[in-house]
């Protein structure tokens, strides 16, 4: 991948987001389109937020982690098709039931009086647990993405790395604590690449042409010096 400047990468992210926003999407999406397009919209939002943090010199790696996770999840869904959709349905229903159970135990009536046990779970698909382990998913889907994910994931949760970046030692040997470390630590070219790849994967898996987005993706390849990979359509039983 070519090394684009932050200015170029920020322009690419804005162009891709505008191209996605300007495209026409189905009023009644299929189950696959619901996730693929919804995750694409979320990825545009993450990338836009990443640029804003970068401009303020705030560490944006947690948002890059989100982009990588959406990239992995999207390819996982394309790979598993209907089984993946069933796994996502199961995961959502389990989340609903567990949340209601926790609120019920605390006697918090925030979501109504529905008994958590009345929320029926569908049969658990064999692939249901795969989406919760993104490090393994990245390693399986694309080994080239795996090191980047491990780096950004480390600083995105409580760890030595997430604490260490806020300390420095001055010339007199005194430790100094900084709320803001003074740099974003995220090359915007990487964020622009992953956003472009997410949108390419989603478009390849969905039907119909989208001229505004197609044009933005071609410009992104030229500006970033990359050629986005292509994936097959969503698997169908």
Short mmCIF file of C-alpha atoms in Angstrom, two decimals:
data_model
loop_
_atom_site.label_atom_id
_atom_site.label_comp_id
_atom_site.label_asym_id
_atom_site.label_seq_id
_atom_site.Cartn_x
_atom_site.Cartn_y
_atom_site.Cartn_z
CA UNK A 1 0.00 0.00 0.00
CA UNK A 2 1.27 3.47 -0.82
CA UNK A 3 1.83 5.94 1.99
CA UNK A 4 -0.65 8.78 1.56
CA UNK A 5 -0.39 11.96 3.59
CA UNK A 6 -2.85 12.59 6.40
CA UNK A 7 -4.40 15.37 4.34
CA UNK A 8 -4.99 13.05 1.38
CA UNK A 9 -6.31 10.25 3.60
CA UNK A 10 -8.74 12.59 5.38
CA UNK A 11 -10.03 13.74 1.98
CA UNK A 12 -10.47 10.11 0.90
CA UNK A 13 -12.47 9.31 4.05
CA UNK A 14 -14.72 12.32 3.47
CA UNK A 15 -15.16 11.38 -0.19
CA UNK A 16 -16.02 7.75 0.61
CA UNK A 17 -18.49 8.79 3.31
CA UNK A 18 -20.16 11.25 0.94
CA UNK A 19 -20.29 8.61 -1.81
CA UNK A 20 -21.94 6.14 0.54
CA UNK A 21 -24.40 8.75 1.83
CA UNK A 22 -25.29 9.81 -1.73
CA UNK A 23 -26.08 6.27 -2.89
CA UNK A 24 -29.59 4.80 -2.99
CA UNK A 25 -30.17 1.83 -0.73
CA UNK A 26 -33.12 -0.60 -0.51
CA UNK A 27 -36.13 0.53 1.50
CA UNK A 28 -36.72 -3.06 2.56
CA UNK A 29 -33.23 -4.58 2.90
CA UNK A 30 -32.64 -8.30 2.94
CA UNK A 31 -31.23 -9.70 6.21
CA UNK A 32 -27.74 -9.66 4.67
CA UNK A 33 -28.14 -6.07 3.41
CA UNK A 34 -29.39 -5.00 6.84
CA UNK A 35 -26.04 -5.93 8.35
CA UNK A 36 -23.71 -5.19 5.45
CA UNK A 37 -25.08 -1.71 4.81
CA UNK A 38 -25.63 -0.93 8.49
CA UNK A 39 -22.03 -1.89 9.27
CA UNK A 40 -20.84 0.17 6.32
CA UNK A 41 -22.68 3.24 7.66
CA UNK A 42 -21.19 2.61 11.10
CA UNK A 43 -17.72 2.35 9.55
CA UNK A 44 -18.17 5.72 7.83
CA UNK A 45 -19.12 7.19 11.20
CA UNK A 46 -16.09 5.63 12.91
CA UNK A 47 -13.71 6.88 10.21
CA UNK A 48 -15.16 10.39 10.37
CA UNK A 49 -14.76 10.42 14.14
CA UNK A 50 -11.22 9.12 13.77
CA UNK A 51 -10.30 12.08 11.55
CA UNK A 52 -11.76 14.50 14.11
CA UNK A 53 -9.73 12.94 16.94
CA UNK A 54 -6.61 12.90 14.76
CA UNK A 55 -6.97 16.61 14.06
CA UNK A 56 -7.14 17.26 17.81
CA UNK A 57 -4.08 15.04 18.38
CA UNK A 58 -6.09 12.61 20.52
CA UNK A 59 -5.28 8.90 20.36
CA UNK A 60 -7.70 7.47 17.81
CA UNK A 61 -6.61 3.83 17.91
CA UNK A 62 -9.80 2.63 19.66
CA UNK A 63 -11.78 3.84 16.62
CA UNK A 64 -9.34 2.15 14.25
CA UNK A 65 -9.95 -1.02 16.23
CA UNK A 66 -13.66 -0.57 15.52
CA UNK A 67 -12.97 -0.27 11.80
CA UNK A 68 -10.89 -3.44 11.83
CA UNK A 69 -13.59 -5.32 13.72
CA UNK A 70 -16.24 -4.25 11.24
CA UNK A 71 -13.95 -5.28 8.36
CA UNK A 72 -13.53 -8.72 9.89
CA UNK A 73 -17.22 -9.10 10.76
CA UNK A 74 -18.29 -8.15 7.27
CA UNK A 75 -16.06 -10.75 5.63
CA UNK A 76 -17.18 -13.29 8.25
CA UNK A 77 -20.81 -12.68 7.28
CA UNK A 78 -20.06 -12.90 3.56
CA UNK A 79 -18.28 -16.20 4.23
CA UNK A 80 -21.05 -17.75 6.37
CA UNK A 81 -24.16 -16.34 4.67
CA UNK A 82 -27.39 -17.60 6.25
CA UNK A 83 -25.52 -19.28 9.11
CA UNK A 84 -23.93 -15.93 9.94
CA UNK A 85 -27.29 -14.16 9.92
CA UNK A 86 -28.72 -16.85 12.22
CA UNK A 87 -25.75 -16.39 14.56
CA UNK A 88 -26.29 -12.62 14.67
CA UNK A 89 -30.00 -13.13 15.44
CA UNK A 90 -29.11 -15.53 18.24
CA UNK A 91 -26.49 -13.12 19.61
CA UNK A 92 -28.96 -10.22 19.65
CA UNK A 93 -31.69 -12.21 21.40
CA UNK A 94 -29.21 -13.50 23.97
CA UNK A 95 -28.04 -9.93 24.60
CA UNK A 96 -31.65 -8.80 25.08
CA UNK A 97 -32.39 -11.57 27.54
CA UNK A 98 -29.17 -11.10 29.53
CA UNK A 99 -29.76 -7.34 29.76
CA UNK A 100 -33.33 -7.80 30.97
CA UNK A 101 -32.17 -10.42 33.44
CA UNK A 102 -29.58 -8.04 34.90
CA UNK A 103 -32.11 -5.21 35.17
CA UNK A 104 -34.69 -7.56 36.67
CA UNK A 105 -32.23 -8.68 39.37
CA UNK A 106 -31.56 -5.04 40.27
CA UNK A 107 -35.31 -4.26 40.23
CA UNK A 108 -34.76 -1.64 37.54
CA UNK A 109 -37.93 -1.40 35.47
CA UNK A 110 -36.31 0.39 32.53
CA UNK A 111 -37.50 -1.89 29.75
CA UNK A 112 -40.97 -2.85 30.93
CA UNK A 113 -42.22 -5.81 32.91
CA UNK A 114 -41.38 -8.57 30.44
CA UNK A 115 -39.98 -11.63 32.19
CA UNK A 116 -36.48 -12.30 30.83
CA UNK A 117 -37.28 -15.99 30.62
CA UNK A 118 -40.08 -15.21 28.16
CA UNK A 119 -37.50 -14.07 25.61
CA UNK A 120 -36.98 -17.25 23.63
CA UNK A 121 -33.59 -17.96 22.15
CA UNK A 122 -33.34 -19.67 18.79
CA UNK A 123 -31.08 -22.67 18.48
CA UNK A 124 -27.46 -21.65 18.87
CA UNK A 125 -25.68 -21.83 15.47
CA UNK A 126 -22.30 -23.51 15.37
CA UNK A 127 -20.61 -20.25 14.29
CA UNK A 128 -22.25 -18.10 16.99
CA UNK A 129 -19.12 -17.74 19.13
CA UNK A 130 -16.76 -16.80 16.29
CA UNK A 131 -17.85 -13.17 16.11
CA UNK A 132 -16.92 -12.52 19.74
CA UNK A 133 -13.24 -13.30 19.25
CA UNK A 134 -12.03 -10.69 16.80
CA UNK A 135 -8.34 -11.44 17.26
CA UNK A 136 -8.92 -15.01 16.08
CA UNK A 137 -11.24 -13.79 13.35
CA UNK A 138 -8.67 -11.33 11.99
CA UNK A 139 -5.98 -13.99 12.05
CA UNK A 140 -8.19 -16.36 10.05
CA UNK A 141 -9.62 -13.87 7.57
CA UNK A 142 -6.51 -11.89 6.68
CA UNK A 143 -3.13 -12.40 8.33
CA UNK A 144 -1.99 -9.02 6.96
CA UNK A 145 -4.57 -7.27 9.15
CA UNK A 146 -3.78 -9.22 12.30
CA UNK A 147 -0.69 -7.30 13.59
CA UNK A 148 -2.47 -3.96 13.18
CA UNK A 149 -5.41 -5.24 15.17
CA UNK A 150 -3.26 -6.55 17.99
CA UNK A 151 -1.57 -3.15 18.33
CA UNK A 152 -4.75 -1.07 18.41
CA UNK A 153 -6.61 -3.55 20.61
CA UNK A 154 -3.88 -3.39 23.25
CA UNK A 155 -4.36 0.32 23.85
CA UNK A 156 -8.17 0.13 23.60
CA UNK A 157 -8.67 -1.71 26.89
CA UNK A 158 -7.02 -1.43 30.34
CA UNK A 159 -3.43 -2.64 29.93
CA UNK A 160 0.17 -1.61 30.51
CA UNK A 161 0.17 0.01 27.08
CA UNK A 162 -2.95 2.11 27.72
CA UNK A 163 -1.38 3.46 30.93
CA UNK A 164 2.21 3.81 29.72
CA UNK A 165 1.41 6.22 26.88
CA UNK A 166 0.25 8.86 29.38
CA UNK A 167 3.57 9.00 31.27
CA UNK A 168 6.88 10.60 30.37
CA UNK A 169 10.14 11.27 32.20
CA UNK A 170 11.66 14.75 32.03
CA UNK A 171 15.35 15.68 31.95
CA UNK A 172 15.50 15.69 35.76
CA UNK A 173 14.12 12.18 35.97
CA UNK A 174 10.67 13.20 37.18
CA UNK A 175 7.61 11.33 35.97
CA UNK A 176 4.97 13.49 34.30
CA UNK A 177 1.36 12.50 33.69
CA UNK A 178 -0.41 13.69 30.53
CA UNK A 179 -4.13 13.41 29.88
CA UNK A 180 -3.45 13.96 26.22
CA UNK A 181 -0.25 12.47 24.86
CA UNK A 182 0.00 14.91 21.99
CA UNK A 183 -0.39 12.62 18.97
CA UNK A 184 -3.09 10.39 17.53
CA UNK A 185 -0.77 7.43 16.83
CA UNK A 186 -2.99 6.47 13.87
CA UNK A 187 -1.88 6.90 10.25
CA UNK A 188 -5.02 8.14 8.53
CA UNK A 189 -4.01 6.25 5.39
CA UNK A 190 -4.66 2.99 7.28
CA UNK A 191 -8.12 4.16 8.33
CA UNK A 192 -8.92 5.28 4.78
CA UNK A 193 -7.79 1.91 3.42
CA UNK A 194 -9.93 -0.12 5.82
CA UNK A 195 -12.97 2.06 5.22
CA UNK A 196 -12.53 1.61 1.47
CA UNK A 197 -12.11 -2.14 1.83
CA UNK A 198 -15.23 -2.38 4.01
CA UNK A 199 -17.28 -0.51 1.42
CA UNK A 200 -15.88 -2.60 -1.45
CA UNK A 201 -16.71 -5.83 0.39
CA UNK A 202 -20.23 -4.62 1.18
CA UNK A 203 -20.89 -3.44 -2.38
CA UNK A 204 -19.61 -6.68 -3.89
CA UNK A 205 -21.97 -8.63 -1.63
CA UNK A 206 -25.03 -6.44 -2.34
CA UNK A 207 -26.87 -6.05 -5.62
CA UNK A 208 -27.21 -2.94 -7.76
CA UNK A 209 -24.90 -0.21 -9.01
CA UNK A 210 -23.93 2.81 -6.95
CA UNK A 211 -22.19 5.34 -9.23
CA UNK A 212 -21.36 7.89 -6.53
CA UNK A 213 -19.72 5.31 -4.31
CA UNK A 214 -18.05 3.49 -7.22
CA UNK A 215 -16.43 6.76 -8.26
CA UNK A 216 -15.27 7.49 -4.72
CA UNK A 217 -13.75 4.01 -4.44
CA UNK A 218 -11.85 4.44 -7.71
CA UNK A 219 -10.49 7.79 -6.53
CA UNK A 220 -9.53 6.21 -3.19
CA UNK A 221 -7.50 3.51 -4.94
CA UNK A 222 -5.69 6.16 -6.96
CA UNK A 223 -5.07 8.53 -4.05
CA UNK A 224 -3.99 5.80 -1.62
CA UNK A 225 -2.01 3.79 -4.16
CA UNK A 226 -3.94 0.58 -3.43
CA UNK A 227 -6.11 -1.97 -5.20
CA UNK A 228 -8.94 -3.10 -2.95
CA UNK A 229 -9.49 -6.87 -2.79
CA UNK A 230 -12.71 -8.38 -4.07
CA UNK A 231 -14.83 -10.96 -2.27
CA UNK A 232 -17.59 -13.25 -3.60
CA UNK A 233 -21.30 -12.52 -2.94
CA UNK A 234 -22.94 -13.62 0.30
CA UNK A 235 -23.28 -17.39 0.45
CA UNK A 236 -26.82 -18.73 0.11
CA UNK A 237 -28.11 -22.15 1.12
#
